[in-house]
Tab-separated table of C-alpha atoms in Angstrom:
chain	number	residue	atom	x	y	z
A	115	MET	CA	-22.829	-91.311	-48.933
A	116	LEU	CA	-19.537	-91.947	-47.134
A	117	THR	CA	-19.893	-93.308	-43.641
A	118	ALA	CA	-17.650	-90.656	-42.184
A	119	LEU	CA	-17.411	-87.102	-43.470
A	120	LEU	CA	-15.478	-84.319	-41.848
A	121	ALA	CA	-16.792	-80.866	-42.729
A	122	VAL	CA	-14.111	-78.225	-42.405
A	123	SER	CA	-15.113	-74.598	-42.859
A	124	MET	CA	-12.581	-71.884	-43.535
A	125	LEU	CA	-12.901	-68.293	-44.617
A	126	LEU	CA	-10.526	-67.055	-47.315
A	127	ALA	CA	-9.912	-63.466	-48.260
A	128	VAL	CA	-8.039	-62.581	-51.423
A	129	GLY	CA	-8.126	-58.847	-52.054
A	130	ALA	CA	-11.796	-57.854	-51.964
A	131	VAL	CA	-13.069	-61.417	-52.445
A	132	GLY	CA	-14.482	-63.478	-49.566
A	133	ALA	CA	-15.485	-67.110	-49.863
A	134	ALA	CA	-16.069	-70.116	-47.646
A	135	ALA	CA	-14.761	-73.540	-48.672
A	136	TRP	CA	-16.331	-76.718	-47.326
A	137	VAL	CA	-13.976	-79.641	-47.840
A	138	LEU	CA	-15.384	-83.136	-47.423
A	139	ARG	CA	-13.011	-85.916	-46.450
A	140	GLY	CA	-13.340	-89.669	-46.105
A	141	ARG	CA	-11.781	-91.944	-43.481
A	142	ASP	CA	-8.349	-91.831	-45.123
A	143	GLY	CA	-8.316	-88.039	-45.045
A	144	ALA	CA	-8.395	-87.697	-48.836
A	145	PRO	CA	-10.698	-84.923	-50.079
A	146	THR	CA	-13.789	-86.195	-51.901
A	147	ALA	CA	-15.567	-82.955	-52.808
A	148	SER	CA	-15.574	-79.260	-52.072
A	149	THR	CA	-18.109	-76.452	-52.252
A	150	TRP	CA	-17.252	-72.769	-52.570
A	151	VAL	CA	-19.795	-70.261	-51.331
A	152	ASP	CA	-19.443	-66.485	-51.407
A	153	VAL	CA	-20.379	-65.454	-47.841
A	154	ARG	CA	-19.842	-61.724	-48.049
A	155	PRO	CA	-22.926	-60.016	-46.484
A	156	GLU	CA	-23.440	-57.879	-49.569
A	157	VAL	CA	-23.528	-61.031	-51.713
A	158	GLY	CA	-24.949	-63.885	-49.656
A	159	GLY	CA	-27.289	-61.574	-47.764
A	160	LYS	CA	-28.571	-59.973	-50.938
A	161	ALA	CA	-29.185	-63.359	-52.528
A	162	ILE	CA	-31.268	-64.431	-49.536
A	163	ASP	CA	-33.103	-61.091	-49.504
A	164	ASP	CA	-33.986	-61.688	-53.150
A	165	VAL	CA	-35.373	-65.140	-52.345
A	166	LEU	CA	-37.519	-63.692	-49.557
A	167	ALA	CA	-38.789	-60.907	-51.811
A	168	ARG	CA	-39.748	-63.440	-54.488
A	169	HIS	CA	-41.486	-65.552	-51.872
A	170	ALA	CA	-43.712	-62.659	-50.778
A	171	ALA	CA	-44.414	-61.717	-54.398
A	172	ALA	CA	-45.449	-65.326	-55.086
A	173	VAL	CA	-48.105	-65.125	-52.367
A	174	ARG	CA	-49.398	-61.795	-53.640
A	175	SER	CA	-49.628	-63.126	-57.209
A	176	LYS	CA	-50.817	-66.545	-55.999
A	177	SER	CA	-48.169	-68.296	-58.073
A	178	LEU	CA	-47.313	-71.713	-56.669
A	179	ASP	CA	-44.598	-72.205	-59.289
A	180	ALA	CA	-42.857	-68.995	-58.202
A	181	TRP	CA	-43.111	-70.054	-54.558
A	182	LEU	CA	-41.611	-73.489	-55.189
A	183	ALA	CA	-38.874	-72.149	-57.467
A	184	ASP	CA	-36.795	-71.173	-54.429
A	185	VAL	CA	-37.532	-74.340	-52.427
A	186	ASP	CA	-35.176	-77.313	-52.188
A	187	HIS	CA	-36.944	-80.262	-53.867
A	188	SER	CA	-34.695	-83.002	-52.477
A	189	ASP	CA	-37.061	-83.664	-49.544
A	190	PRO	CA	-40.577	-84.561	-50.782
A	191	ALA	CA	-42.084	-84.149	-47.297
A	192	PHE	CA	-40.755	-80.605	-47.027
A	193	VAL	CA	-42.021	-79.745	-50.507
A	194	LYS	CA	-45.463	-81.029	-49.520
A	195	ARG	CA	-45.450	-78.798	-46.423
A	196	GLN	CA	-44.382	-75.842	-48.537
A	197	ARG	CA	-47.283	-76.412	-50.914
A	198	GLN	CA	-49.689	-76.455	-47.984
A	199	GLU	CA	-48.178	-73.321	-46.433
A	200	PHE	CA	-48.518	-71.491	-49.738
A	201	GLU	CA	-52.153	-72.521	-50.118
A	202	ASN	CA	-52.894	-71.373	-46.568
A	203	LEU	CA	-51.131	-68.039	-47.051
A	204	THR	CA	-53.123	-67.276	-50.177
A	205	LYS	CA	-56.409	-67.752	-48.308
A	206	LEU	CA	-55.646	-65.031	-45.777
A	207	PRO	CA	-56.759	-61.466	-46.589
A	208	PHE	CA	-53.394	-59.712	-46.452
A	209	ALA	CA	-53.338	-55.971	-47.002
A	210	GLU	CA	-49.536	-56.126	-46.667
A	211	LEU	CA	-47.042	-58.999	-46.604
A	212	SER	CA	-43.253	-59.146	-46.668
A	213	PHE	CA	-40.506	-61.515	-45.535
A	214	GLU	CA	-37.575	-59.536	-44.163
A	215	ARG	CA	-34.172	-60.900	-43.133
A	216	THR	CA	-33.437	-59.772	-39.579
A	217	VAL	CA	-29.802	-59.717	-38.532
A	218	GLN	CA	-29.093	-62.004	-35.578
A	219	SER	CA	-25.892	-63.581	-34.287
A	220	ALA	CA	-24.834	-66.688	-36.206
A	221	PRO	CA	-24.197	-68.802	-33.051
A	222	LYS	CA	-27.664	-67.942	-31.749
A	223	MET	CA	-29.308	-68.955	-35.008
A	224	ALA	CA	-27.168	-72.107	-35.367
A	225	ALA	CA	-28.827	-73.498	-32.236
A	226	TYR	CA	-32.054	-73.866	-34.253
A	227	LEU	CA	-30.482	-75.845	-37.117
A	228	PRO	CA	-31.864	-79.403	-37.412
A	229	SER	CA	-28.991	-81.885	-37.549
A	230	GLN	CA	-30.322	-83.636	-40.666
A	231	LEU	CA	-30.076	-80.384	-42.625
A	232	PHE	CA	-26.489	-79.864	-41.490
A	233	ASP	CA	-25.698	-83.391	-42.650
A	234	ARG	CA	-27.408	-82.868	-45.987
A	235	TYR	CA	-25.622	-79.622	-46.871
A	236	HIS	CA	-22.271	-80.432	-45.229
A	237	ALA	CA	-22.190	-77.088	-43.401
A	238	ALA	CA	-23.202	-74.998	-46.451
A	239	VAL	CA	-26.365	-74.129	-44.570
A	240	ARG	CA	-27.568	-71.392	-42.273
A	241	VAL	CA	-30.602	-70.450	-40.206
A	242	ILE	CA	-31.959	-67.021	-41.102
A	243	ALA	CA	-34.096	-64.938	-38.758
A	244	VAL	CA	-37.000	-63.717	-40.896
A	245	THR	CA	-39.606	-61.184	-39.832
A	246	VAL	CA	-42.949	-61.899	-41.462
A	247	ARG	CA	-44.364	-58.385	-41.550
A	248	HIS	CA	-48.029	-58.358	-42.449
A	249	ARG	CA	-51.338	-56.608	-42.029
A	250	ILE	CA	-54.691	-58.375	-42.162
A	251	GLU	CA	-57.174	-56.335	-44.173
A	252	GLY	CA	-59.955	-54.925	-42.026
A	253	VAL	CA	-58.358	-56.105	-38.774
A	254	ASP	CA	-54.871	-54.652	-38.335
A	255	SER	CA	-54.400	-50.897	-38.202
A	256	VAL	CA	-50.589	-51.275	-38.246
A	257	PRO	CA	-48.253	-53.986	-39.580
A	258	VAL	CA	-47.668	-56.968	-37.293
A	259	ALA	CA	-44.347	-58.825	-37.021
A	260	THR	CA	-44.159	-62.578	-36.518
A	261	PRO	CA	-40.997	-64.733	-36.564
A	262	TRP	CA	-39.898	-67.353	-39.047
A	263	LEU	CA	-36.655	-69.306	-38.662
A	264	ALA	CA	-35.884	-70.235	-42.250
A	265	VAL	CA	-33.137	-72.702	-43.065
A	266	PHE	CA	-31.264	-71.844	-46.268
A	267	GLY	CA	-29.016	-74.360	-47.971
A	268	TYR	CA	-26.559	-73.751	-50.793
A	269	ALA	CA	-27.281	-76.076	-53.692
A	270	GLY	CA	-26.774	-75.844	-57.413
A	271	GLY	CA	-24.857	-72.602	-57.082
A	272	ARG	CA	-27.623	-70.739	-55.225
A	273	TRP	CA	-29.352	-70.381	-51.865
A	274	VAL	CA	-32.655	-72.252	-51.521
A	275	ILE	CA	-35.143	-72.650	-48.682
A	276	ALA	CA	-34.393	-76.085	-47.259
A	277	GLY	CA	-36.376	-76.304	-44.031
A	278	ASP	CA	-37.424	-74.626	-40.818
A	279	GLY	CA	-35.567	-74.065	-37.575
A	280	ALA	CA	-36.493	-76.117	-34.527
A	281	GLY	CA	-36.072	-75.920	-30.771
A	282	LYS	CA	-37.927	-75.101	-27.564
A	283	ALA	CA	-36.455	-71.607	-27.281
A	284	MET	CA	-37.813	-70.278	-30.569
A	285	PRO	CA	-39.353	-66.785	-30.440
A	286	THR	CA	-43.040	-66.439	-29.612
A	287	GLY	CA	-45.251	-67.305	-32.541
A	288	ALA	CA	-42.712	-69.251	-34.598
A	289	GLU	CA	-44.643	-72.111	-36.257
A	290	GLY	CA	-47.806	-70.920	-34.492
A	291	GLN	CA	-49.374	-68.842	-37.264
A	292	PRO	CA	-52.573	-69.899	-39.075
A	293	TRP	CA	-50.645	-70.509	-42.304
A	294	ASP	CA	-48.436	-73.003	-40.433
A	295	ALA	CA	-51.360	-75.433	-40.071
A	296	GLY	CA	-50.522	-78.876	-41.391
A	297	GLY	CA	-53.763	-79.100	-43.340
A	298	PRO	CA	-55.893	-76.787	-45.484
A	299	ILE	CA	-57.606	-73.851	-43.789
A	300	SER	CA	-60.776	-71.875	-44.393
A	301	VAL	CA	-61.328	-68.222	-43.551
A	302	VAL	CA	-64.600	-66.611	-42.508
A	303	ARG	CA	-65.016	-62.987	-41.567
A	304	ASP	CA	-67.298	-60.107	-40.779
A	305	ASP	CA	-66.561	-56.436	-40.185
A	306	ARG	CA	-64.584	-56.990	-36.971
A	307	VAL	CA	-63.386	-60.586	-36.902
A	308	VAL	CA	-61.329	-62.768	-39.223
A	309	ALA	CA	-61.572	-66.388	-38.097
A	310	VAL	CA	-59.302	-69.125	-39.431
A	311	LEU	CA	-60.550	-72.707	-39.155
A	312	SER	CA	-59.535	-76.045	-40.613
A	313	ALA	CA	-61.174	-76.571	-43.999
A	314	ASP	CA	-63.165	-79.573	-42.776
A	315	ALA	CA	-64.644	-77.413	-39.989
A	316	ALA	CA	-65.659	-74.505	-42.217
A	317	ASP	CA	-69.335	-75.019	-41.368
A	318	ASP	CA	-68.574	-73.961	-37.785
A	319	GLY	CA	-67.330	-70.571	-38.937
A	320	LYS	CA	-70.611	-68.669	-38.709
A	321	ALA	CA	-71.267	-69.945	-35.197
A	322	LEU	CA	-67.769	-68.905	-34.119
A	323	LEU	CA	-68.239	-65.431	-35.584
A	324	LYS	CA	-71.501	-65.084	-33.664
A	325	LEU	CA	-69.767	-66.005	-30.404
A	326	ALA	CA	-66.988	-63.532	-31.172
A	327	GLU	CA	-69.444	-60.714	-31.827
A	328	THR	CA	-71.230	-61.425	-28.545
A	329	GLY	CA	-67.880	-61.362	-26.763
A	330	LEU	CA	-66.898	-58.092	-28.422
A	331	ARG	CA	-70.145	-56.491	-27.255
A	332	GLN	CA	-69.462	-57.620	-23.681
A	333	VAL	CA	-65.946	-56.222	-23.827
A	334	ALA	CA	-67.156	-52.911	-25.309
A	335	GLU	CA	-69.593	-52.477	-22.424
A	336	VAL	CA	-66.666	-52.406	-20.022
A	337	ARG	CA	-63.931	-51.057	-22.302
A	338	PRO	CA	-65.646	-48.799	-24.880
A	339	SER	CA	-62.439	-47.057	-26.000
A	340	GLY	CA	-58.690	-47.654	-26.231
A	341	TRP	CA	-59.027	-50.575	-28.652
A	342	ASP	CA	-60.279	-50.885	-32.217
A	343	GLY	CA	-62.354	-53.957	-31.369
A	344	LYS	CA	-61.019	-56.116	-34.211
A	345	VAL	CA	-59.249	-59.447	-33.996
A	346	LEU	CA	-57.721	-62.376	-35.903
A	347	LEU	CA	-58.918	-65.630	-34.367
A	348	THR	CA	-57.243	-68.981	-35.080
A	349	ALA	CA	-59.278	-72.098	-34.360
A	350	VAL	CA	-57.679	-74.864	-36.410
A	351	THR	CA	-57.674	-78.524	-35.426
A	352	ASP	CA	-53.893	-78.818	-35.857
A	353	LYS	CA	-52.814	-79.205	-32.229
A	354	GLN	CA	-49.224	-78.170	-32.978
A	355	ILE	CA	-50.308	-74.584	-33.710
A	356	PHE	CA	-51.596	-74.167	-30.154
A	357	ASP	CA	-48.913	-76.290	-28.495
A	358	THR	CA	-46.203	-74.064	-29.954
A	359	TYR	CA	-47.008	-71.426	-27.363
A	360	PHE	CA	-46.325	-73.899	-24.557
A	361	ALA	CA	-43.018	-75.314	-25.765
A	362	GLU	CA	-41.490	-75.081	-22.292
A	363	SER	CA	-44.622	-75.966	-20.310
A	364	GLN	CA	-46.425	-78.760	-22.132
A	365	ASP	CA	-48.087	-79.790	-18.882
A	366	ARG	CA	-50.241	-76.644	-19.043
A	367	VAL	CA	-51.677	-77.257	-22.512
A	368	ALA	CA	-54.621	-79.333	-21.309
A	369	GLN	CA	-55.517	-76.652	-18.734
A	370	VAL	CA	-55.822	-73.793	-21.239
A	371	ALA	CA	-58.825	-73.352	-23.522
A	372	ALA	CA	-57.395	-70.479	-25.549
A	373	ILE	CA	-54.563	-67.980	-25.457
A	374	ALA	CA	-54.265	-64.294	-26.318
A	375	VAL	CA	-50.857	-63.585	-27.872
A	376	PRO	CA	-49.550	-60.001	-28.018
A	377	TYR	CA	-47.609	-59.058	-31.134
A	378	TYR	CA	-45.512	-56.037	-31.957
A	379	GLY	CA	-44.225	-54.000	-34.876
A	380	SER	CA	-41.010	-56.018	-34.645
A	381	VAL	CA	-40.348	-59.482	-33.228
A	382	ALA	CA	-40.047	-58.934	-29.478
A	383	GLU	CA	-37.142	-61.354	-29.005
A	384	TRP	CA	-35.193	-59.649	-31.797
A	385	SER	CA	-35.880	-56.034	-30.823
A	386	ALA	CA	-34.825	-53.867	-27.887
A	387	ARG	CA	-38.011	-51.764	-27.667
A	388	PRO	CA	-40.806	-53.294	-29.761
A	389	ALA	CA	-43.979	-51.242	-30.166
A	390	TYR	CA	-47.255	-53.026	-29.398
A	391	ALA	CA	-49.294	-53.762	-32.524
A	392	THR	CA	-52.151	-56.150	-31.707
A	393	THR	CA	-53.222	-59.326	-29.921
A	394	ARG	CA	-54.148	-62.546	-31.717
A	395	VAL	CA	-56.416	-65.182	-30.175
A	396	VAL	CA	-55.585	-68.884	-30.636
A	397	PHE	CA	-57.928	-71.677	-29.521
A	398	ASN	CA	-56.913	-75.020	-28.102
A	399	PRO	CA	-58.443	-77.434	-30.651
A	400	ALA	CA	-59.396	-79.788	-27.821
A	401	GLU	CA	-61.830	-77.115	-26.586
A	402	LEU	CA	-63.597	-76.405	-29.866
A	403	THR	CA	-66.280	-79.005	-29.096
A	404	ALA	CA	-66.986	-77.597	-25.623
A	405	PRO	CA	-70.541	-76.478	-24.776
A	406	LYS	CA	-71.543	-73.134	-26.282
A	407	ALA	CA	-71.596	-71.363	-22.902
A	408	GLU	CA	-68.011	-72.427	-22.177
A	409	LEU	CA	-66.822	-71.339	-25.600
A	410	GLN	CA	-68.523	-67.983	-25.114
A	411	HIS	CA	-66.880	-67.460	-21.741
A	412	ASP	CA	-63.445	-68.468	-22.990
A	413	LEU	CA	-63.669	-66.285	-26.087
A	414	THR	CA	-64.867	-63.241	-24.127
A	415	HIS	CA	-62.013	-63.768	-21.665
A	416	GLU	CA	-59.428	-63.790	-24.468
A	417	LEU	CA	-61.008	-60.856	-26.279
A	418	THR	CA	-60.678	-58.906	-23.034
A	419	HIS	CA	-56.950	-59.619	-23.084
A	420	ALA	CA	-56.879	-58.275	-26.645
A	421	ALA	CA	-58.748	-55.146	-25.599
A	422	MET	CA	-56.371	-54.517	-22.702
A	423	GLY	CA	-53.268	-55.411	-24.708
A	424	PRO	CA	-52.276	-51.767	-25.316
A	425	VAL	CA	-52.209	-51.103	-21.549
A	426	THR	CA	-50.742	-54.412	-20.375
A	427	GLY	CA	-47.060	-54.239	-19.530
A	428	PRO	CA	-44.363	-56.186	-17.711
A	429	TYR	CA	-45.465	-54.805	-14.326
A	430	THR	CA	-49.162	-55.638	-14.652
A	431	PRO	CA	-49.742	-58.431	-12.086
A	432	ARG	CA	-51.084	-61.712	-13.425
A	433	TRP	CA	-53.967	-61.627	-10.950
A	434	VAL	CA	-55.016	-58.273	-12.400
A	435	VAL	CA	-54.652	-59.428	-16.035
A	436	GLU	CA	-56.557	-62.687	-15.548
A	437	GLY	CA	-58.937	-61.367	-12.904
A	438	PHE	CA	-60.033	-58.490	-15.128
A	439	ALA	CA	-60.633	-60.848	-18.066
A	440	GLU	CA	-62.815	-63.032	-15.823
A	441	TYR	CA	-64.608	-59.925	-14.556
A	442	VAL	CA	-65.634	-59.035	-18.121
A	443	ALA	CA	-66.495	-62.634	-19.057
A	444	TYR	CA	-68.766	-62.952	-15.999
A	445	LYS	CA	-70.224	-59.449	-16.377
A	446	ASP	CA	-73.479	-60.911	-17.695
A	447	GLY	CA	-74.078	-62.295	-14.185
A	448	LYS	CA	-74.328	-65.911	-15.310
A	449	TYR	CA	-72.597	-67.604	-12.394
A	450	ASP	CA	-73.741	-69.564	-9.392
A	451	ALA	CA	-72.853	-68.478	-5.848
A	452	GLY	CA	-72.762	-72.078	-4.678
A	453	GLY	CA	-70.465	-72.919	-7.555
A	454	ILE	CA	-68.069	-70.171	-6.478
A	455	ARG	CA	-67.886	-71.605	-2.965
A	456	ALA	CA	-67.256	-75.069	-4.330
A	457	VAL	CA	-64.512	-73.919	-6.682
A	458	LEU	CA	-62.802	-71.795	-4.031
A	459	GLY	CA	-62.684	-74.757	-1.668
A	460	ASP	CA	-59.762	-74.343	0.698
A	461	LEU	CA	-57.890	-71.842	-1.486
A	462	SER	CA	-55.831	-69.610	0.768
A	463	ILE	CA	-56.832	-65.964	0.388
A	464	ASP	CA	-54.015	-64.193	2.160
A	465	THR	CA	-51.854	-62.101	-0.172
A	466	PHE	CA	-52.242	-61.456	-3.878
A	467	PRO	CA	-50.587	-64.372	-5.724
A	468	ALA	CA	-47.128	-63.730	-7.156
A	469	ASP	CA	-46.754	-63.902	-10.927
A	470	LYS	CA	-44.349	-66.859	-10.832
A	471	GLN	CA	-46.819	-69.010	-8.902
A	472	PHE	CA	-50.064	-67.719	-10.375
A	473	TYR	CA	-50.594	-70.416	-13.017
A	474	GLU	CA	-49.591	-73.229	-10.671
A	475	GLU	CA	-53.004	-72.904	-9.006
A	476	PRO	CA	-55.961	-72.659	-11.445
A	477	ARG	CA	-58.191	-71.330	-8.658
A	478	ASN	CA	-56.137	-68.138	-8.663
A	479	TYR	CA	-58.302	-67.129	-11.622
A	480	ILE	CA	-61.293	-67.094	-9.265
A	481	GLY	CA	-59.347	-65.228	-6.603
A	482	GLY	CA	-58.245	-62.608	-9.143
A	483	TRP	CA	-61.762	-62.282	-10.504
A	484	LEU	CA	-63.183	-61.674	-7.019
A	485	ALA	CA	-60.478	-59.078	-6.344
A	486	CYS	CA	-61.374	-57.188	-9.516
A	487	ARG	CA	-65.095	-57.518	-8.865
A	488	MET	CA	-64.587	-56.189	-5.350
A	489	ILE	CA	-62.706	-53.147	-6.666
A	490	ALA	CA	-65.438	-52.450	-9.233
A	491	GLU	CA	-68.231	-52.755	-6.673
A	492	LYS	CA	-66.492	-50.742	-3.959
A	493	TYR	CA	-64.749	-48.053	-6.019
A	494	GLY	CA	-66.517	-48.182	-9.375
A	495	GLN	CA	-65.712	-49.833	-12.695
A	496	ALA	CA	-63.835	-46.765	-13.934
A	497	LYS	CA	-61.477	-47.076	-10.956
A	498	LEU	CA	-60.904	-50.747	-11.747
A	499	ILE	CA	-59.824	-49.816	-15.281
A	500	ALA	CA	-57.650	-46.997	-13.947
A	501	PHE	CA	-56.096	-49.477	-11.492
A	502	TYR	CA	-55.266	-51.790	-14.396
A	503	GLU	CA	-53.800	-48.957	-16.464
A	504	GLY	CA	-51.766	-47.676	-13.513
A	505	PHE	CA	-49.202	-50.447	-13.938
A	506	MET	CA	-48.081	-48.878	-17.206
A	507	ARG	CA	-46.656	-46.026	-15.104
A	508	MET	CA	-45.859	-47.703	-11.798
A	509	SER	CA	-44.419	-51.100	-10.929
A	510	GLU	CA	-45.756	-51.732	-7.413
A	511	ILE	CA	-49.262	-52.568	-6.203
A	512	GLU	CA	-48.701	-50.252	-3.257
A	513	SER	CA	-48.103	-47.214	-5.480
A	514	VAL	CA	-50.924	-47.947	-7.938
A	515	SER	CA	-53.437	-48.696	-5.187
A	516	ARG	CA	-52.655	-45.509	-3.251
A	517	GLU	CA	-52.834	-43.290	-6.338
A	518	VAL	CA	-55.983	-44.810	-7.847
A	519	LEU	CA	-57.954	-46.175	-4.886
A	520	GLY	CA	-56.577	-44.144	-1.987
A	521	VAL	CA	-55.571	-47.204	0.050
A	522	GLY	CA	-52.311	-49.126	0.423
A	523	ARG	CA	-51.690	-52.722	-0.572
A	524	ASP	CA	-52.297	-54.114	2.927
A	525	GLN	CA	-55.704	-52.451	3.177
A	526	LEU	CA	-56.649	-53.549	-0.340
A	527	GLU	CA	-55.741	-57.155	0.475
A	528	GLN	CA	-57.826	-57.005	3.651
A	529	GLN	CA	-60.803	-55.732	1.648
A	530	TRP	CA	-60.293	-58.627	-0.750
A	531	ARG	CA	-60.137	-61.180	2.080
A	532	ASP	CA	-63.339	-59.788	3.595
A	533	TYR	CA	-65.082	-59.871	0.239
A	534	VAL	CA	-64.083	-63.488	-0.456
A	535	ALA	CA	-65.210	-64.485	3.049
A	536	LYS	CA	-68.683	-63.179	2.216
A	537	GLN	CA	-68.748	-65.280	-0.973
A	538	ARG	CA	-67.874	-68.325	1.105
A	539	ALA	CA	-70.540	-67.662	3.744
């Protein structure tokens, strides 16, 4: 390799022909090599579409050779990861699976290009936005879209998969899917739950399914309709899978036992009006050894988020979302009044916490739970659910509270303060 290479990209058009020429130069400015790549959308795009189609077909036919045929073999570590990803994909019960190129602006995608891949391909490389459209058999009623930032390099006269995009601003779910686990996975299932675990933890699968079924029963007691009651649960020991969802707030990872991730029929960040499809539940691997009661509470909480996913929108306050999930998780009555007082401590109960500050104070979960419990006890559980659903039509607490409960925000907050004061007495 020369110590200094200048990659110059230029687009030539001769009649109906379009090509890009990458000219490599040494220190003295003399050209050392050049690569010509046809970049017309109908040519380059079609070639990449064909690679993606073959990739999906390889999973369906469980052909590792077909999968690796379109992978760059110059990086042994990447090839090893690709082998593992293929093995993981083939263990999942897909009813549908496709990899679809999704048109995005080149500058936007270039921000995700790892520098070492640019250096390796001397600019004959691009990041492609790929929608992984899939449906898990027995769980998903509609196809679910998850993002993949695939790096394609031009080598040997063709486009090959050379790596994955990187960066903190990647779309939700990129590198956070069960098949992205760095080690082998195992899959256990029953009629309503598909659980993905690390292969060396497969023996824990039955216990996890039992907890999930208990949680689903608790959720169904409060929310008997409006959700199909089925879920994909990821509980692998690969910490990176969970951490992906906290790329911009790593300080929160240790505070979160699990996360419910909404997914849509198209990747939300790449679509103007994505339609809700389902919610996946992902466990923090650090919490998988927690006591059974804690795991049960956490799982029921997240399953509640999944159940309310279809009626959770951008205007639903965080204290309602999290408070309602705690309301369902504590519905069995297994909590200690003295423990509530201790946890509340000196938490200020004045106005409902704003969304931006909600997660800065973990005790807001308790405050939100008590607010939801108060509404259920005073107005009835059906009114609590209607209150939650009201934010799909209205954006202000004042409007929703007046329509559903017959009181304004100020009065509702006063009722909440009085209720919390009784819990502290």
